[in-house]
XYZ file of C-alpha atoms in Angstrom:
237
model
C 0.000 0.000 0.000
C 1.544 3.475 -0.893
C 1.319 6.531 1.031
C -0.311 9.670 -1.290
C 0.912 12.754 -0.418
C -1.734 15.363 1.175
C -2.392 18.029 -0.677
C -4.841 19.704 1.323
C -2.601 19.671 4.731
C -0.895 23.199 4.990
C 2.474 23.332 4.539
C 5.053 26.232 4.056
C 5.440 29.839 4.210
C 1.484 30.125 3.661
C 0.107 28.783 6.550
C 2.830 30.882 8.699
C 1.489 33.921 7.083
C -2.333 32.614 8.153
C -1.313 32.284 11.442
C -0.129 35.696 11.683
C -2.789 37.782 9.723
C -4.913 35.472 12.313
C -3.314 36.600 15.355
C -2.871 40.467 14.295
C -6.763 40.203 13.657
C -7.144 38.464 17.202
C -4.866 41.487 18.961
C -6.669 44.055 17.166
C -9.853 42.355 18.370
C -8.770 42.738 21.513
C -7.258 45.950 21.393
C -10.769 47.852 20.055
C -12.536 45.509 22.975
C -10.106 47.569 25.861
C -9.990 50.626 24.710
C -13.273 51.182 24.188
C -14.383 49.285 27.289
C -12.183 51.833 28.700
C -13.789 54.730 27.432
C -17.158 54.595 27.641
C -17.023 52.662 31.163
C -14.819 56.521 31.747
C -17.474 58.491 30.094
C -20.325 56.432 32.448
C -18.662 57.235 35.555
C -19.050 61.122 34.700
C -22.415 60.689 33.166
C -25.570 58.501 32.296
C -26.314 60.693 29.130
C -26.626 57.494 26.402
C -25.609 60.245 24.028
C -22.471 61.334 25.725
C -21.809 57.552 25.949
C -22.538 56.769 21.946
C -20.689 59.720 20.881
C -17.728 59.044 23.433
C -17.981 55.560 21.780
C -18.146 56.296 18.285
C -15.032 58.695 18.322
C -13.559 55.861 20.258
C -13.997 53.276 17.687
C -13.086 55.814 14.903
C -9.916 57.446 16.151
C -8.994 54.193 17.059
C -9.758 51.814 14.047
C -7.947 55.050 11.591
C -4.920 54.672 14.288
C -4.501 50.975 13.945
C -5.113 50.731 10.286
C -2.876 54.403 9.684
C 0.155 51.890 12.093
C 0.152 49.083 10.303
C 0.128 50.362 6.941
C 3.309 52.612 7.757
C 4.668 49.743 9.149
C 3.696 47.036 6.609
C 4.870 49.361 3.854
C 8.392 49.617 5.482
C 8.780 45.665 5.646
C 7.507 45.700 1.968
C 10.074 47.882 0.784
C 12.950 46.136 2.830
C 11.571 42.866 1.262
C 11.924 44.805 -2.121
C 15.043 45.931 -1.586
C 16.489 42.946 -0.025
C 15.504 40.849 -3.603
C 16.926 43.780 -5.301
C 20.228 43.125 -3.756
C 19.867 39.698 -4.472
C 18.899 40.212 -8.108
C 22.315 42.111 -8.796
C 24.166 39.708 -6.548
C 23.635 37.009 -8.462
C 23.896 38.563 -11.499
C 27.679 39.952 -10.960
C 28.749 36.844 -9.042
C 26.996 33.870 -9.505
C 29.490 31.047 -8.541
C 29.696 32.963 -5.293
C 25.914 32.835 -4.936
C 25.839 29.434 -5.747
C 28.259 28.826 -3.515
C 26.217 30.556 -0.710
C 22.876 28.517 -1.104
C 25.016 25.217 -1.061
C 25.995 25.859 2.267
C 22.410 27.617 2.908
C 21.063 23.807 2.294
C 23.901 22.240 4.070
C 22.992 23.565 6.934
C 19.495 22.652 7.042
C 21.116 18.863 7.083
C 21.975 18.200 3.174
C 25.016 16.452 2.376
C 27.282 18.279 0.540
C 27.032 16.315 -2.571
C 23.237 16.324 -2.395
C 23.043 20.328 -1.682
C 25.395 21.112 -4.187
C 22.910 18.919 -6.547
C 20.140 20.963 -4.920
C 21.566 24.188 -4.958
C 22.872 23.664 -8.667
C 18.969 22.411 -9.653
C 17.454 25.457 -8.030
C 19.434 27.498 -9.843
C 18.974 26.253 -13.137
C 14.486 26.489 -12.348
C 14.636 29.843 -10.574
C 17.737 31.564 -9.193
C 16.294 34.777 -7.519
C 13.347 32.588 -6.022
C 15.870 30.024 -5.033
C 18.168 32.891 -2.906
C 14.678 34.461 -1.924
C 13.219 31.531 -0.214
C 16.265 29.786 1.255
C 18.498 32.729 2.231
C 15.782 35.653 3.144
C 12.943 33.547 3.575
C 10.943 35.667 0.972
C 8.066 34.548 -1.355
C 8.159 37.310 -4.251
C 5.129 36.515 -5.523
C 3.672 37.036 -1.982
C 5.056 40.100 -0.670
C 3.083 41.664 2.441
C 0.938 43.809 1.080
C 0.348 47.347 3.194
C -3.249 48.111 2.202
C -4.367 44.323 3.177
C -3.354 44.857 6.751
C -4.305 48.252 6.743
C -7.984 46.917 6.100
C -7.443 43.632 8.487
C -6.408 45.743 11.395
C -9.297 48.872 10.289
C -12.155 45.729 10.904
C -10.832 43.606 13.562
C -9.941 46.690 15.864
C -14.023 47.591 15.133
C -15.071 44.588 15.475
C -13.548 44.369 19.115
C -14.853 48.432 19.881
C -18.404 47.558 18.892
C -19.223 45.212 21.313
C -18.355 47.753 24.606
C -19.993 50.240 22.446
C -23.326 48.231 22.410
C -23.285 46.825 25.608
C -23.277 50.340 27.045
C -25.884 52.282 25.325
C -28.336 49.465 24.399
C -29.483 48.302 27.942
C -31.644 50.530 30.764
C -29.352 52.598 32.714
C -29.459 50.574 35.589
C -27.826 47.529 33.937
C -25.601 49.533 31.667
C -22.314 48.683 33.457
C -23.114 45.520 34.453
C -23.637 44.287 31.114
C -20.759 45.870 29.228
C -17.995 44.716 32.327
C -19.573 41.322 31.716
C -19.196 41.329 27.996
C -15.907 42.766 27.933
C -14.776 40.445 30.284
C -15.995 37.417 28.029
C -15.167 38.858 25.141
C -11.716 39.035 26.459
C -11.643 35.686 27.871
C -11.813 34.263 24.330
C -9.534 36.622 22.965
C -6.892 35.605 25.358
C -7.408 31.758 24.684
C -7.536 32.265 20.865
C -3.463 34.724 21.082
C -2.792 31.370 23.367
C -3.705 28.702 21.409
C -2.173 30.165 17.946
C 1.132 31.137 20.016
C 0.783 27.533 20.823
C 1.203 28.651 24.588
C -1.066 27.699 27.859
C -4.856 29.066 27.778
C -5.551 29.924 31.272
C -2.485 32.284 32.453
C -3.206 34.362 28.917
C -6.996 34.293 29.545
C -6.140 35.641 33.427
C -3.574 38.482 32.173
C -6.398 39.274 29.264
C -9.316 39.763 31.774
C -7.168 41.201 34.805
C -5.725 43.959 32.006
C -9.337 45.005 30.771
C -11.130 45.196 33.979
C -8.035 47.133 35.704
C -8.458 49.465 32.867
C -12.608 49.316 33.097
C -11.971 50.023 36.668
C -9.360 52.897 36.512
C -11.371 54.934 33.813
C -15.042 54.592 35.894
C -13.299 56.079 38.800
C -11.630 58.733 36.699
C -14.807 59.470 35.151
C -16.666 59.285 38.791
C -14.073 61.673 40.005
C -14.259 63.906 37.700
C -18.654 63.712 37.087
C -18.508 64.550 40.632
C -16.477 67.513 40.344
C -18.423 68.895 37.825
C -15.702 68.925 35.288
């Protein structure tokens, strides 16, 4: 009986890039879920005006979705151009000495466990199919045909960061007055609970210490804001 290979099973460079879009998306979840918690829990210690809270709210979400997506495009777009760059280097590299670069990604492969022989073979193969690809993959661990793209984790980081500010934002100014906080610390604190066991499980760490840091970090800041905001509603600021 022969073994078939799996196709379908991820494998490669792809699936690391999954994970990480993944856990950017789960951070930015979480980020929009504290810092809005923060602010309108604030914004209810001072006042029960359901407008005051959905404008406090929607500024919130706003200033802070723009922020996030405004970061990680700047910061995307500088690892895109160092990628660029980088192949660039590459490019010229092995066109103005390529028994050096050859040399190079033979001992690239030898030291992920290739004979010499056999990585010379490899190396010498690779070449021949794909040179810059070859140098791209092995030596700067570099897809070019999947550089990050700036405007892709602008928008991933835009929605997950609102995704995470709109459930504080609901929880506060949909229920009576009288169970406004109750509901929203309780949401939050759920809503951070899963956040913390989803960064956990795809950093492949343990659950409950991330879920306990998650929750103890949203309702210090729920806590420090309301009395901020009850100091400061009582002082008639």
């Amino acid at each position: 009986m022969t073994d078939t290979p799996a196709h379908d099973e991820p494998h490669g460079n792809g699936l690391g890039a999954r994970l990480n879009w993944l856990r950017a998306a789960v951070l930015g979840a979480n980020d929009g879920v504290v810092s809005t918690a923060g602010l309108v829990v604030g914004v209810a210690g001072a006042t029960g005006s359901r407008s005051a809270l959905l404008t406090a709210g929607l500024a919130g979400l706003l200033a802070g979705s723009m922020s996030m997506a405004a970061g990680e495009y700047v910061s995307v777009s500088t690892q895109r151009d160092s990628e660029k760059a980088a192949l660039a280097t590459e490019k010229r590299e092995l066109q103005e000495t390529p028994e050096a670069e050859l040399a190079e990604l033979t001992g690239l492969l030898e030291e992920k466990g290739l004979s010499r022989e056999v990585a010379r073979e490899a190396a010498v193969q690779l070449t021949e199919r794909d040179a810059l690809r070859a140098h791209a993959e092995v030596e700067l661990g570099i897809d070019p045909d999947e550089l990050t793209n700036p405007w892709h984790a602008a928008g991933a980081s835009f929605l997950a960061f609102t995704a995470g500010a709109l459930l504080p934002l609901l929880a506060i100014v949909l229920p009576p007055s009288s169970l406004r906080l109750l509901v929203t610390v309780l949401s939050v604190l759920a809503a951070l609970a899963v956040t913390g066991w989803w960064s956990a499980r795809l950093g492949e760490a343990a659950a409950g210490p991330a879920v306990l840091r998650n929750m103890g970090g949203g309702a210090l800041a729920m806590a420090v804001t309301y009395a901020v905001g009850e100091l400061l509603g009582a002082a008639g600021v």
